[in-house]
Amino acid sequence: YILYIRNMLHFITGRHEDTLFIDHHSKISELLISRGDEYEKVMRMMHKIYDKAMDIFLISIHALDQIYVDSRKRKLKRINDQYSLLDNELFINDNAEISVEAALDTIQFCTSKNYLYSYTLIQYLKKCARLITPEIRKNKDIFHKFIDILSMPNSYNALNLMKLSDFLYKYIKLFEKIRHFIIYNPFHKFTVDEHSLEGIWALERLLSHDFNNFEKGKVKDLVDLAEKHKDALWLVKIALLFHDIGKAFSGDHSRSGVEIADLIFEELP
């Protein structure tokens, strides 16, 4: 699919062109997709491009992990029944427990140790995510584990792992609405879901003093909010996670976001 898009770019521009600029979105989607208005066609095309790009990314990780493990198998260290470690990369054993609770424990363990994720870890989390039901979402112990993850100083790494494995979209079902969702304005360099996680990454950078005083000054309100709620930072991170979720719906995204957040919290304990 991505190769086909690349070929279409060549035909439309009349030259060798490998960059899908915004100016080309409408022209190519018009040729590819028959249903919907111009905006809907573009959104469907871009969503599929991101899906296919993710498939390629995961296939690449799988291939690299296979080469890596085969060449250094003697260095693979079994930690317990659940995990093995090769250098700083975490692998999941074949007999690992498959459950939502075990998945969250694994995410927290991997993040707390600053381990790199492997293809086996992503696939393991995908399997566990399929077990998420409305009853699981209402489970207080599961929710507390999620809060514990958000409370970590590097929770962005955990959330990114949950995103790559679809776990985040399965646990917070309405977050799926902003998956690969693009916004055509200068404030959105990333898709809306990635933009929301980047907000958490920026907050954690602020708190780890990676920003200088000038950079902090540009986001003073966020710094003040983080300082005020430093004992319950997971609340600030929840707000960042959902702050643009309304953009997937019509109307003022701030008002829509509040309504969507209410629906999300109705599904949680």
Coordinates of N, CA and C in Angstrom, one line a residue, residues 8-9 41 44 72 77 100 102 105 108 114 141-142 153 164 170 189 205 217 219 224 258-259 266:
M8 N 2.1 6.7 -6.9 CA 1.2 7.7 -7.2 C 1.8 9.1 -7.1
L9 N 2.7 9.3 -6.1 CA 3.4 10.5 -5.9 C 4.2 10.9 -7.1
K41 N -12.1 11.1 2.9 CA -11.2 10.3 2.1 C -9.7 10.4 2.5
R44 N -9.2 8.5 5.9 CA -9.1 7.1 5.7 C -7.8 6.7 5.1
R72 N 23.5 -14.2 19.6 CA 23.9 -14.0 20.9 C 23.1 -14.9 21.9
K77 N 19.7 -14.4 29.2 CA 19.6 -14.8 30.6 C 18.2 -14.9 31.0
V100 N -4.3 -9.7 31.9 CA -4.2 -8.3 31.9 C -3.4 -7.8 33.1
A102 N -1.0 -9.5 34.6 CA 0.4 -9.8 34.4 C 1.0 -8.8 33.4
D105 N 1.9 -5.6 35.1 CA 3.1 -5.8 35.9 C 4.3 -5.8 35.0
Q108 N 5.2 -2.3 33.9 CA 5.8 -1.5 35.0 C 7.2 -2.0 35.2
N114 N 14.1 0.4 32.8 CA 14.6 1.1 31.6 C 15.1 0.1 30.6
D141 N -8.3 -3.2 41.1 CA -6.9 -3.6 41.1 C -6.2 -3.2 39.8
I142 N -6.9 -3.5 38.7 CA -6.3 -3.2 37.4 C -6.1 -1.7 37.2
P153 N 8.1 8.2 37.0 CA 8.7 9.4 36.4 C 9.0 9.3 34.9
L164 N 2.1 0.8 21.2 CA 2.6 0.0 20.2 C 1.9 -1.4 20.1
K170 N -7.2 -0.7 23.8 CA -8.1 -1.7 24.3 C -8.6 -1.4 25.7
K189 N 2.3 18.4 15.1 CA 3.3 17.8 14.3 C 3.0 16.3 14.2
R205 N 10.0 15.5 31.1 CA 11.3 16.2 30.8 C 11.4 17.4 31.7
G217 N 10.0 28.6 30.9 CA 9.2 29.9 30.9 C 8.0 29.8 29.9
V219 N 6.3 27.3 29.1 CA 5.2 26.4 29.5 C 5.0 26.6 31.0
D224 N 3.8 25.0 36.7 CA 3.1 25.4 38.0 C 2.0 24.3 38.4
V258 N -14.6 17.0 27.2 CA -15.1 16.8 28.6 C -16.2 15.7 28.6
E259 N -17.0 15.7 27.6 CA -18.1 14.7 27.5 C -17.5 13.3 27.2
E266 N -16.7 6.6 33.1 CA -17.9 5.7 33.4 C -17.5 4.2 33.3

